[in-house]
Coordinates of C-alpha atoms in Angstrom, one line a residue:
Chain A
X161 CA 0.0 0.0 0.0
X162 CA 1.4 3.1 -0.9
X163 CA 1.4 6.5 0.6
X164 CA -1.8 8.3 -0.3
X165 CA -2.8 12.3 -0.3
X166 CA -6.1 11.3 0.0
X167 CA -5.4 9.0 3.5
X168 CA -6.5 11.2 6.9
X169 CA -4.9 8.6 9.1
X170 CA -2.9 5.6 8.4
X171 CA -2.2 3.1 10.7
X172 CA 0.1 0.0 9.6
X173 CA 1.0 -2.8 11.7
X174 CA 0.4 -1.0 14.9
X175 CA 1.1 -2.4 18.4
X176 CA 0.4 -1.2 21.2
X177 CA 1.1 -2.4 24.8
X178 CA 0.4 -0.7 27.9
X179 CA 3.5 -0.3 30.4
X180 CA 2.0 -1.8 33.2
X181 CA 1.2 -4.7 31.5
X182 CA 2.6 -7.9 29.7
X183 CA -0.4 -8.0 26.7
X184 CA -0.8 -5.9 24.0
X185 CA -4.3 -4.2 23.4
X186 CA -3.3 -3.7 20.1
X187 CA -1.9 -6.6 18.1
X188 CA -1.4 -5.7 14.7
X189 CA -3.6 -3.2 13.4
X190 CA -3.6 -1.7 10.1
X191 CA -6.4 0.5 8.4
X192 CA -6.9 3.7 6.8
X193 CA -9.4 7.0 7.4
X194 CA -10.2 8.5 4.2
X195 CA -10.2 12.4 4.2
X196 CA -13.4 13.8 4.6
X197 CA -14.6 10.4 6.1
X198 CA -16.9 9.3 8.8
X199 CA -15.1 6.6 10.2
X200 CA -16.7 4.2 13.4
X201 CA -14.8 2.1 15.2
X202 CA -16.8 -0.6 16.8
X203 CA -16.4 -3.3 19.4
X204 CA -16.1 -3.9 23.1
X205 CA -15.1 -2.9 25.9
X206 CA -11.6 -3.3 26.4
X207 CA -11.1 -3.7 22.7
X208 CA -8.6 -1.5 21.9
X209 CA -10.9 1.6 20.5
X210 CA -10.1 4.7 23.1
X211 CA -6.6 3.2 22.7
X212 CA -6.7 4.2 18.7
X213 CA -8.0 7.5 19.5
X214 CA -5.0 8.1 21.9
X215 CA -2.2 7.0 19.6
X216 CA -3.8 8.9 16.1
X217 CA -2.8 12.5 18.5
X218 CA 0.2 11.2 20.1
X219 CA -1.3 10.9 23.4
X220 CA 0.0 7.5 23.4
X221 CA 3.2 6.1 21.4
X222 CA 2.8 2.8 19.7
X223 CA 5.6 -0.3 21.2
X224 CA 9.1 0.8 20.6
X225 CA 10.5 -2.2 19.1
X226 CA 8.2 -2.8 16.4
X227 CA 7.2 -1.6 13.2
X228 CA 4.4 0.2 14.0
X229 CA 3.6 3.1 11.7
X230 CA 1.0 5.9 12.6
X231 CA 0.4 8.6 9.5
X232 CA -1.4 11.3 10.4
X233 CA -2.1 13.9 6.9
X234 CA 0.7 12.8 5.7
X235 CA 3.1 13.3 8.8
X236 CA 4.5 10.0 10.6
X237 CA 3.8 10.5 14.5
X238 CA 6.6 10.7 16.7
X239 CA 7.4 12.0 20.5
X240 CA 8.9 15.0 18.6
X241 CA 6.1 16.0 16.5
X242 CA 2.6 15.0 18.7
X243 CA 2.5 19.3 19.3
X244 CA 2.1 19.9 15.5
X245 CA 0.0 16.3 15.1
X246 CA -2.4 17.6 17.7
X247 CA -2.7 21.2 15.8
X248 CA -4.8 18.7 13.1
X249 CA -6.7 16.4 15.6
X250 CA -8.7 17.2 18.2
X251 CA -10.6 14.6 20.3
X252 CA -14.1 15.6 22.0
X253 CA -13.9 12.9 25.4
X254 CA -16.4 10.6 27.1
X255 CA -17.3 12.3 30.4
X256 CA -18.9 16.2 29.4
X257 CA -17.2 16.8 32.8
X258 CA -13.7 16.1 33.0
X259 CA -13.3 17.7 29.7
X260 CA -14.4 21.4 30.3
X261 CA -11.0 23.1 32.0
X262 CA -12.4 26.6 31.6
X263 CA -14.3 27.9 34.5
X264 CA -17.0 29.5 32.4
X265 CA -18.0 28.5 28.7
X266 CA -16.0 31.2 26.8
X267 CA -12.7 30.2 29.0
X268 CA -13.3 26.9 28.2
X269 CA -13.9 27.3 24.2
X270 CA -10.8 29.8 24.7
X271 CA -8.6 27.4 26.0
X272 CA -6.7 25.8 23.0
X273 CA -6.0 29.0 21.7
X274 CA -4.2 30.5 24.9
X275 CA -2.1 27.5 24.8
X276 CA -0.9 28.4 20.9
X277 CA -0.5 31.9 22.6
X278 CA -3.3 33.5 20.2
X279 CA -3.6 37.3 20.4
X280 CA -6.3 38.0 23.0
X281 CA -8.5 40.2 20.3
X282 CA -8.6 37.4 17.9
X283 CA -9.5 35.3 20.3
X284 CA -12.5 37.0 21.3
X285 CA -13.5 36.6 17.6
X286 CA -13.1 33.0 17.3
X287 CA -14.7 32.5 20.4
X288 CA -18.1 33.9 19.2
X289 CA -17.4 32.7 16.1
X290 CA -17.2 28.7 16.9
X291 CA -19.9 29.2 20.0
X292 CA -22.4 30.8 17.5
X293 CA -21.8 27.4 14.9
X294 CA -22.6 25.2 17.9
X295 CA -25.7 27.2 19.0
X296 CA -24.1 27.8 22.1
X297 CA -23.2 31.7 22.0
X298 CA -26.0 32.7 24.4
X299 CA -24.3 30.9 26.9
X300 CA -20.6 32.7 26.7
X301 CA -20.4 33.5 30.4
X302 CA -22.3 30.6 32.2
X303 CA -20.8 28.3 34.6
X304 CA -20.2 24.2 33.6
X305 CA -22.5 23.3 36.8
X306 CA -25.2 25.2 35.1
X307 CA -25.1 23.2 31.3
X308 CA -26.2 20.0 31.1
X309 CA -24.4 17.3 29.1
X310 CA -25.0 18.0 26.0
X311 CA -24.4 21.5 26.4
X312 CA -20.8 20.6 27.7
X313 CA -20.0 18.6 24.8
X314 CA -21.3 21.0 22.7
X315 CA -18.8 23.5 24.6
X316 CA -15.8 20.5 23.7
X317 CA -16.8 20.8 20.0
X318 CA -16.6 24.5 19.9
X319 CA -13.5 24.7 22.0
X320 CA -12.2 22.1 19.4
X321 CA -13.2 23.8 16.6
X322 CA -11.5 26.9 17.7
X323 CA -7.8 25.9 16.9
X324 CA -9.4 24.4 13.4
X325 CA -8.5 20.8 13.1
X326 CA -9.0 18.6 10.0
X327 CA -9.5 15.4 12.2
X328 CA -12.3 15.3 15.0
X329 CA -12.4 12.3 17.1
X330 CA -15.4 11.7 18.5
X331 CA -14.2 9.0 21.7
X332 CA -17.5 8.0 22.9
X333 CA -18.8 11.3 23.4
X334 CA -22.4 10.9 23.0
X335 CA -22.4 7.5 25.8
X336 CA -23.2 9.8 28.8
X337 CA -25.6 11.8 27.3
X338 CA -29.7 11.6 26.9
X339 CA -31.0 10.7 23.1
X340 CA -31.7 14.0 22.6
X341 CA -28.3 15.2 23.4
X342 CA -27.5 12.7 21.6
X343 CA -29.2 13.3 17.8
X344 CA -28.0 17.4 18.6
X345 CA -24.5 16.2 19.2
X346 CA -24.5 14.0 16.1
X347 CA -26.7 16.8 14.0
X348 CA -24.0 19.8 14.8
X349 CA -20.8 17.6 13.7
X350 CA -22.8 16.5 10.2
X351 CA -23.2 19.8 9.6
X352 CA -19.9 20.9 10.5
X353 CA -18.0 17.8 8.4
X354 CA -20.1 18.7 5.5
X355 CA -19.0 23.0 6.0
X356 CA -15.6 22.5 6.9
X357 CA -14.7 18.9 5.2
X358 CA -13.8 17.7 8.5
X359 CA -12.7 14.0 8.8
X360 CA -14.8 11.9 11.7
X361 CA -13.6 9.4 13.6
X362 CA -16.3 8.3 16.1
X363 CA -15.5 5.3 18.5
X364 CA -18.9 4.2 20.0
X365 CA -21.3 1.4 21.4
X366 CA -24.1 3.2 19.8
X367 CA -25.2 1.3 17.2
X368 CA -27.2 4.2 15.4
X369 CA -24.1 6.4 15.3
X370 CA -22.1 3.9 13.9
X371 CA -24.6 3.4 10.8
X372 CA -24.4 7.2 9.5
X373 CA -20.4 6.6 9.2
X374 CA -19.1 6.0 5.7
X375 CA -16.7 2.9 6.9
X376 CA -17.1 0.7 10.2
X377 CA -14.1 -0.5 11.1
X378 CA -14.8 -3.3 14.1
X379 CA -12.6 -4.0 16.9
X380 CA -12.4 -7.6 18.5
X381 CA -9.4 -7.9 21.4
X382 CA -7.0 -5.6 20.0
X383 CA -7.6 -7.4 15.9
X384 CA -9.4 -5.6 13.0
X385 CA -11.8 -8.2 12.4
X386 CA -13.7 -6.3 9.6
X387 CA -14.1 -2.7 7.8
X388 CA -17.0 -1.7 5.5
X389 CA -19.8 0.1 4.9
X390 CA -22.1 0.1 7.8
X391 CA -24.8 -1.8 5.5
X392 CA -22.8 -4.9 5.0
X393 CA -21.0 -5.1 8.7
X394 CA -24.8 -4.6 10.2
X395 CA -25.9 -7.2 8.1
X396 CA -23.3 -9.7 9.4
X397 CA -25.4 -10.3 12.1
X398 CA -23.6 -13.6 13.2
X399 CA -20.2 -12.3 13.5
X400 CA -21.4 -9.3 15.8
X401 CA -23.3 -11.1 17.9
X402 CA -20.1 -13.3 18.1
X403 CA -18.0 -10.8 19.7
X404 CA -21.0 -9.5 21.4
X405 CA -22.3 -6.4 19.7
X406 CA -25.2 -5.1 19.4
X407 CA -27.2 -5.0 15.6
X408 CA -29.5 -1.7 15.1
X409 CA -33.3 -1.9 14.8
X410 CA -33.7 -2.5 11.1
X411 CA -31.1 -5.4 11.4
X412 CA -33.1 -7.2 14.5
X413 CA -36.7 -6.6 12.4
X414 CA -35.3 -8.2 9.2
X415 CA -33.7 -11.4 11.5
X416 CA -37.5 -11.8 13.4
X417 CA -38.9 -11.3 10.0
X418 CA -36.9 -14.1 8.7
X419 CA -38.0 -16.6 11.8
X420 CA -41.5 -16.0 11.2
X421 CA -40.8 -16.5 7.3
X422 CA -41.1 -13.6 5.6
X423 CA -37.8 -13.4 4.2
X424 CA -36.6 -9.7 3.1
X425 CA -33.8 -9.5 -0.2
X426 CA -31.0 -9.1 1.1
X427 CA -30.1 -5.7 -0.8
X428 CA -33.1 -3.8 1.3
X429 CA -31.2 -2.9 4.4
X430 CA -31.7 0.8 5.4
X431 CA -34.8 1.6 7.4
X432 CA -36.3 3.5 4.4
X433 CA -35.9 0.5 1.9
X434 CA -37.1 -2.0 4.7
X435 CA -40.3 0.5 5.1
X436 CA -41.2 0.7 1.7
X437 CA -40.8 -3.5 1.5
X438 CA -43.2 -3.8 4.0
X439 CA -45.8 -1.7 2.4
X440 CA -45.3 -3.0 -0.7
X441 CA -45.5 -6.9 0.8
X442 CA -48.9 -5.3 2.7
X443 CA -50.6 -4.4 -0.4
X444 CA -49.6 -7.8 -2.0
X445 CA -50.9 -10.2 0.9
Chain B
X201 CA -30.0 19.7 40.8
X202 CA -29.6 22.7 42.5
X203 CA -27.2 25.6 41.9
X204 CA -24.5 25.5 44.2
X205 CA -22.7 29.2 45.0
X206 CA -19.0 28.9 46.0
X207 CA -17.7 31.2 48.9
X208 CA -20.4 33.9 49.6
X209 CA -20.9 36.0 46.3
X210 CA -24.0 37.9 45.9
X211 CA -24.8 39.5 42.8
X212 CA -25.3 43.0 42.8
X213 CA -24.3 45.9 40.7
X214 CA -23.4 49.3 43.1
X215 CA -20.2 50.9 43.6
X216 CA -18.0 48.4 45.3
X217 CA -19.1 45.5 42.2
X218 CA -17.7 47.9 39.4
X219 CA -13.9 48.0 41.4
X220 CA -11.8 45.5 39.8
X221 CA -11.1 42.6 41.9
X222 CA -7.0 43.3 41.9
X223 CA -7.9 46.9 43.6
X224 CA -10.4 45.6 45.9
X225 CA -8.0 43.1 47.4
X226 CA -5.1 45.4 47.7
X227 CA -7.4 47.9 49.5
X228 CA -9.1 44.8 51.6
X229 CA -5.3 44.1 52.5
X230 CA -4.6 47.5 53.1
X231 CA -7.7 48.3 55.1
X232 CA -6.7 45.9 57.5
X233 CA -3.0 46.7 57.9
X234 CA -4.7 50.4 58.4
X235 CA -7.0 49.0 61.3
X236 CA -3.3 48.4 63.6
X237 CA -2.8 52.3 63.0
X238 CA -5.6 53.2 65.2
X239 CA -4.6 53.3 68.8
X240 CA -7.0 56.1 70.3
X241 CA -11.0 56.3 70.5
X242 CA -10.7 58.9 67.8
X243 CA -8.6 57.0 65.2
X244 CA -10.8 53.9 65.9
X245 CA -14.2 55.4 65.3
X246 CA -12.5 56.8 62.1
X247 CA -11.8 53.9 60.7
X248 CA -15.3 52.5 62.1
X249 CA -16.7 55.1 60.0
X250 CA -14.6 54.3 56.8
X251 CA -15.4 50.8 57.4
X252 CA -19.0 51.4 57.5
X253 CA -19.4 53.5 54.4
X254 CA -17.8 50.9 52.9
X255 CA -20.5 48.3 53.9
X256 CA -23.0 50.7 52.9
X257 CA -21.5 51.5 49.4
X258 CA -21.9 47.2 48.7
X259 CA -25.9 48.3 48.9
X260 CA -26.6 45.0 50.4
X261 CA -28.9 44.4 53.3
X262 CA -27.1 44.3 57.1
X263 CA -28.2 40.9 57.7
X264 CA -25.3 39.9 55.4
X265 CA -22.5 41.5 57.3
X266 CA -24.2 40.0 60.4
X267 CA -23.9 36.3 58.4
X268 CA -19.8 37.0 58.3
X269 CA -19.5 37.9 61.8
X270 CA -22.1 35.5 63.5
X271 CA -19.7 32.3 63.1
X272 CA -16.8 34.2 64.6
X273 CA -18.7 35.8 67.5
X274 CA -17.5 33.6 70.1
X275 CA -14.2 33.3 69.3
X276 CA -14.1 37.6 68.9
X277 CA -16.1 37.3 72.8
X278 CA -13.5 34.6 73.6
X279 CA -10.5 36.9 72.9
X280 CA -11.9 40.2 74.0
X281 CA -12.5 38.8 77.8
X282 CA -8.7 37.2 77.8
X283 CA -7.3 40.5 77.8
X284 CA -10.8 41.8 80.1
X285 CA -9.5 39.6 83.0
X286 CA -5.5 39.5 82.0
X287 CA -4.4 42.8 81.2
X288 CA -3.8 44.8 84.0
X289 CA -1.9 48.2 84.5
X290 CA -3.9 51.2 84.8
X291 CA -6.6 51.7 87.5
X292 CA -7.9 48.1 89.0
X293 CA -11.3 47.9 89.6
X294 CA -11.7 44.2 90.4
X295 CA -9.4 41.6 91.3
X296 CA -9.6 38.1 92.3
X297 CA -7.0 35.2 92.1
X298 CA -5.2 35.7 89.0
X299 CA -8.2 37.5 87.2
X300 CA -8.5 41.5 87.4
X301 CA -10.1 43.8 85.4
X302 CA -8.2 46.8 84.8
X303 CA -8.8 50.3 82.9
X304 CA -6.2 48.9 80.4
X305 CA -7.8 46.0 80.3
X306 CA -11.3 47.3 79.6
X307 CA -9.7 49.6 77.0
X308 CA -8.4 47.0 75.3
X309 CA -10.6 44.6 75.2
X310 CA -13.2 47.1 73.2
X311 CA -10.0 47.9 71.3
X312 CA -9.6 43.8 70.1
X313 CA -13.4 43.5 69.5
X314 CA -13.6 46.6 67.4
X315 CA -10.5 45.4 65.3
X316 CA -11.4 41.8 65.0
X317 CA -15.1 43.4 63.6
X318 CA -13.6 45.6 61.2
X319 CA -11.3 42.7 60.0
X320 CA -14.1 40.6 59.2
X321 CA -16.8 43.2 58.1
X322 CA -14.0 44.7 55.6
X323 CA -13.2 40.7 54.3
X324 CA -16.7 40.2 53.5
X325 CA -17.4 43.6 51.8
X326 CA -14.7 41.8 49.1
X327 CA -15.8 38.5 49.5
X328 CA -19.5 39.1 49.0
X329 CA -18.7 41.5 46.1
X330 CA -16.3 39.7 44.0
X331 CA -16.5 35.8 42.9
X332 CA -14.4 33.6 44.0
X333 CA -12.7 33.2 40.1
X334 CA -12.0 37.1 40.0
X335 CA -10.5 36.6 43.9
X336 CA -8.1 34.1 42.5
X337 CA -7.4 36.8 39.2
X338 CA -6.1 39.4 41.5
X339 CA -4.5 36.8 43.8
X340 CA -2.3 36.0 40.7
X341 CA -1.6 39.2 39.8
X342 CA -0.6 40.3 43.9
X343 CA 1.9 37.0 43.3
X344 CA 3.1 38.0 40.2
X345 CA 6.5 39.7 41.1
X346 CA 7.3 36.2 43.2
X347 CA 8.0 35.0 39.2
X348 CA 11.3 36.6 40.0
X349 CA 12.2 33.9 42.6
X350 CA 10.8 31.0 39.7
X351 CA 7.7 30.7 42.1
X352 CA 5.1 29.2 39.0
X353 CA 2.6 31.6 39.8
X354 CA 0.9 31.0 35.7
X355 CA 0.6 27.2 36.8
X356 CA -0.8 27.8 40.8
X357 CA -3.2 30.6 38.7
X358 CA -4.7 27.4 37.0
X359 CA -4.4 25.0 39.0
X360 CA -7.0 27.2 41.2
X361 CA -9.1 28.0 39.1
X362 CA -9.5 24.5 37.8
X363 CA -9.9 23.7 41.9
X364 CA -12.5 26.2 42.1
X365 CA -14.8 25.3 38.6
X366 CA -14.3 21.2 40.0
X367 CA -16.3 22.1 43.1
X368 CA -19.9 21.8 42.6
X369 CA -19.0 18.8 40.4
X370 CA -17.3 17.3 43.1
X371 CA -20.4 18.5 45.5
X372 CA -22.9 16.7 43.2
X373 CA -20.4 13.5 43.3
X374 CA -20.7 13.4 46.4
X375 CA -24.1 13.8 46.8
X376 CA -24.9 10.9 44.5
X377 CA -22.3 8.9 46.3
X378 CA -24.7 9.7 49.8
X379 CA -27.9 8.6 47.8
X380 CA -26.0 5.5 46.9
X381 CA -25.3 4.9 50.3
X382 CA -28.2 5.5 51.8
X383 CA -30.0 3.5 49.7
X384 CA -27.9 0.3 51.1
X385 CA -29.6 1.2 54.2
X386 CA -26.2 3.6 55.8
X387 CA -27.7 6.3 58.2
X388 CA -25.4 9.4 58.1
X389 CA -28.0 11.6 60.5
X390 CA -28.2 9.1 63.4
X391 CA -25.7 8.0 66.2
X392 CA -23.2 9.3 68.0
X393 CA -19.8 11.2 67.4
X394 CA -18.5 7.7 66.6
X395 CA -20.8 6.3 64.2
X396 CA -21.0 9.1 62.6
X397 CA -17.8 9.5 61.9
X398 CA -17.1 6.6 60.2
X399 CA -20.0 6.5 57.9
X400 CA -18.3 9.3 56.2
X401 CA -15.2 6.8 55.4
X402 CA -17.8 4.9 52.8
X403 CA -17.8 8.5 51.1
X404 CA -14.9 10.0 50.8
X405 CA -13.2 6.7 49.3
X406 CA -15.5 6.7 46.4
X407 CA -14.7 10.5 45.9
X408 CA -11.3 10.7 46.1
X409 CA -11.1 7.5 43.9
X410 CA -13.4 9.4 41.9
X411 CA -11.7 12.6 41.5
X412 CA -8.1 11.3 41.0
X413 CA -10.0 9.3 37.8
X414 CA -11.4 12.9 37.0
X415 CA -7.7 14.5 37.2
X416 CA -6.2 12.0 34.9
X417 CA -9.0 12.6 32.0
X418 CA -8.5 16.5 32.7
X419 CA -4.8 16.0 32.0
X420 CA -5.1 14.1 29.2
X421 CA -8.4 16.4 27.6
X422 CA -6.1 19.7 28.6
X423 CA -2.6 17.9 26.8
X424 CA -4.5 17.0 23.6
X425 CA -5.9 20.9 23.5
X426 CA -2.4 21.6 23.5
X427 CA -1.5 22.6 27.0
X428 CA 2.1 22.4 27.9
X429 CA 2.8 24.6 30.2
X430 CA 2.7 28.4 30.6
X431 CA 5.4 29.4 28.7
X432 CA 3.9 31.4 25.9
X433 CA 0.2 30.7 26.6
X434 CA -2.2 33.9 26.2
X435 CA -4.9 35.0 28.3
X436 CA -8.8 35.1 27.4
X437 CA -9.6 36.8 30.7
X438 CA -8.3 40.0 31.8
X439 CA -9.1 42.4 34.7
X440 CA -9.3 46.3 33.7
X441 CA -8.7 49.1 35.9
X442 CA -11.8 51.9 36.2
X443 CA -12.4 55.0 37.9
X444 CA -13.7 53.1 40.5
X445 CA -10.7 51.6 41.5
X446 CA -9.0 55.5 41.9
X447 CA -11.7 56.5 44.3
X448 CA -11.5 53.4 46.6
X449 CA -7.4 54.6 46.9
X450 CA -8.4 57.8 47.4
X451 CA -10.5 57.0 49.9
X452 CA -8.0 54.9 51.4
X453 CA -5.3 57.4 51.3
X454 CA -8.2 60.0 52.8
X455 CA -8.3 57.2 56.0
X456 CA -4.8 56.5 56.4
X457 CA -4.2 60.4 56.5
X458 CA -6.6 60.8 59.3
X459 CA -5.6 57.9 61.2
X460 CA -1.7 59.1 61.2
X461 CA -3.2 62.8 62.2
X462 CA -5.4 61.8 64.6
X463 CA -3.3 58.6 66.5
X464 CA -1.2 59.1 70.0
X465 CA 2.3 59.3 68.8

């Protein structure tokens, strides 16, 4: 495989152990983010995906004595260059809480650029600026105990979005929150991918955000087991419930479908095409 | 959930409120250094005075002030009768075993329960008018010139006002670690001393478990923002000066020049 321009992120034969311990969590993984991608990473807990996010913005270096490669737009990641590597990626966290540094919103959204030492004028302009794209700018001077979750990783985004990344990862940061913080969440970064061709990387358990990505890449103790679109991984419904994932809605209905004998083609498999089946099949019986 | 206040900021918006918090500290400290200059019933009700216009330029209500005194009361009562029934020298009017109570004495015990008043009166006007984020702004900037002796002032700056935005999260940890307590059936309202005492050991273990997890995703959220260190970092939040600020010094500068007039030399 050669080196691409059009590659976000390349890993190739990545390992990665922890120091405190004697197994690797990541054996030998090798894939490849497409820019302007949504890319999930899927699997269980303890599989390897927050490690991922980690080692693509340096947080983490991959084993020493291997050949583990990490490309990140082009640049390989090293210990000397994770400062410029994490100018490009920013990561929006888990917890809403442990995330938000600033002690009110527009400290918080300000403080990636006071660490690149940004003039504070300009900074006052960004701030609006990325607060007003994630509908947040009403809320400049309120405290973090007064948002609720979705609010505070609404805050992450914008802070992220402030020193302008091409990468966002997205490490299970719609897990804590309620559906609807959920959908907004997912709504802003469409919106925002689509605007400033921003490439996704969302590692998640939710099964719904994992079907809007371009490419599901799933994780299994460590091993890439399987990347594709979301269509054909959902519809592998064996293998996932092998390594214990769940399957989305549409998936479960075609499977109980099948038991009771109505069997759907197997090229229906979005929730629209499924509808419009059953309608059809409705008129027929 | 509730909204939890830190320290004892009231919003308002007279006089006092539009000082910035850098000047309002240095005149708090001040104030109080000026409070030792008194040493007469002349230079004391001075500052009493200046002390109470002060109070009264915060526009809040009495009962406030009375809040930031009421918890100190006995330990102000405490102190003024030491040096009622220890000090002597002057006229004695009573004496019995090693107590007596003196004209010194009685003169300075008024003297210590006026001071120790004015102390804590003068620290609330600041702490009531300026939150606890802007105290720690002008506490950096009072700290500043320690950079000379490679004190990190930039990095105990943050590391307070991270301390400070952490503690109603940490309040409503807690709290939901009490619920899940309780609902096992502990009791942390009944019993004595004892009991008591150790029910709280089934919190604070899941807290400080809990916020030492919290510190290490902070670190690693504030490294991949790009944090390392203050060397070169800008700042989104600054203090400005305003007119207000030049008045309070005058003021002050007004008191200290009466008090050095009007003291026994």
């Amino acid at each position: 495989m050669s080196m691409s321009n059009d590659n976000a992120i390349e890993f190739k034969h990545v390992k990665f152990t922890y120091p405190d311990s004697k197994k690797a969590v990541l054996k030998d993984v090798n894939f490849v983010v497409k820019k302007g991608s949504w890319t999930s990473l899927i699997g269980h807990n303890g599989s390897g995906k927050s490690t991922i996010s980690k080692l693509i913005n340096g947080l983490l270096l991959p084993d020493e004595n291997s050949d583990s490669k990490i490309t990140v737009l082009g640049t390989n990641v090293t210990a000397e260059n994770i400062w410029d590597i994490r100018e490009k990626v920013g990561i929006v966290f888990q917890n809403p809480d442990n995330q938000f540094v600033g002690a009110t919103v527009g400290d918080d959204v300000a403080f990636g650029l006071e660490n690149r030492g940004v003039p504070r004028q300009e900074m006052i302009k960004i701030v609006r600026n990325v607060l007003s794209e994630v509908g947040m700018l009403e809320y400049i001077d309120s405290e973090p105990a007064n948002l609720s979750g979705g609010q505070k990783q609404r805050i992450a985004i914008a802070g992220i979005l402030a020193v302008e990344p091409q990468i966002i990862i997205l490490d299970e940061s719609t897990s804590m929150l309620d559906p609807s913080g959920r959908k907004q969440i997912l709504k802003i970064i469409i919106e925002l991918m689509k605007k400033k061709q921003l490439t996704v990387v969302s590692i998640t358990h939710d099964i719904d955000e994992a079907n809007m990505a371009d490419s599901v890449i799933v994780l299994n103790y460590g091993e890439i087991i399987d990347q594709d679109s979301p269509v054909k991984i959902f519809n592998k419904t064996t293998m996932l419930k092998q390594i214990g994932l769940d399957i989305p809605f549409t998936n479960k209905l075609i499977l109980a479908l099948d038991k009771s004998g109505v069997s759907v083609p197997q090229n229906l498999r979005t929730k629209d095409e499924l509808k419009q089946y059953l309608c059809q099949l409705n008129l027929k019986i | 959930m509730s909204k939890i206040i830190i320290g004892r900021y009231i919003p308002g918006d007279s006089l006092v409120y539009k000082m910035d918090p850098r000047g309002k500290l240095l005149i708090t400290i001040l104030f109080i250094w000026a409070i030792f200059l008194a040493n007469n019933p002349i230079t004391y009700a001075i500052i009493t005075f200046f002390c109470f216009l002060a109070i009264i330029a915060t526009g809040l209500k009495a009962r406030v002030f009375w809040n930031g005194i009421k918890p100190l009361i006995g330990l102000i009562f405490f102190t003024s009768l030491l040096q009622l029934f220890f000090m002597t020298g002057g006229h004695v009017f009573w004496h019995w075993w090693i107590f007596s109570i003196s004209s010194y004495g009685v003169e300075n015990a008024i003297y210590i329960f006026i001071r120790f008043t004015l102390i804590i009166l003068i620290s609330t006007v600041m702490t009531v008018t300026t939150m606890p984020l802007e105290i720690a702004d002008a506490m950096e900037w009072l700290l500043k010139p320690l950079k000379i002796f490679k004190v990190p002032v930039d990095e105990i700056a943050l590391v307070i006002s991270i301390a400070l935005r952490f503690v109603p999260t940490l309040f409503d940890e807690t709290l939901k670690i009490m619920n899940a307590q309780r609902s096992r059936g502990a009791d942390f309202n009944d019993g004595g001393l004892i009991k008591r005492a150790k029910a709280i050991a089934p919190i604070l273990v899941p807290l400080f478990i809990h916020s030492l997890e919290t510190a290490i995703d902070l670190s690693t959220a504030m490294e991949s923002r790009g944090y390392r260190g203050s060397a070169g970092r800008t700042k989104y939040r600054v203090l400005n000066w305003s007119k207000y600020d030049l008045i309070s010094l005058a003021y002050f500068i007004l008191l200290v020049g009466l008090l050095l007039i009007f003291r026994t030399h």
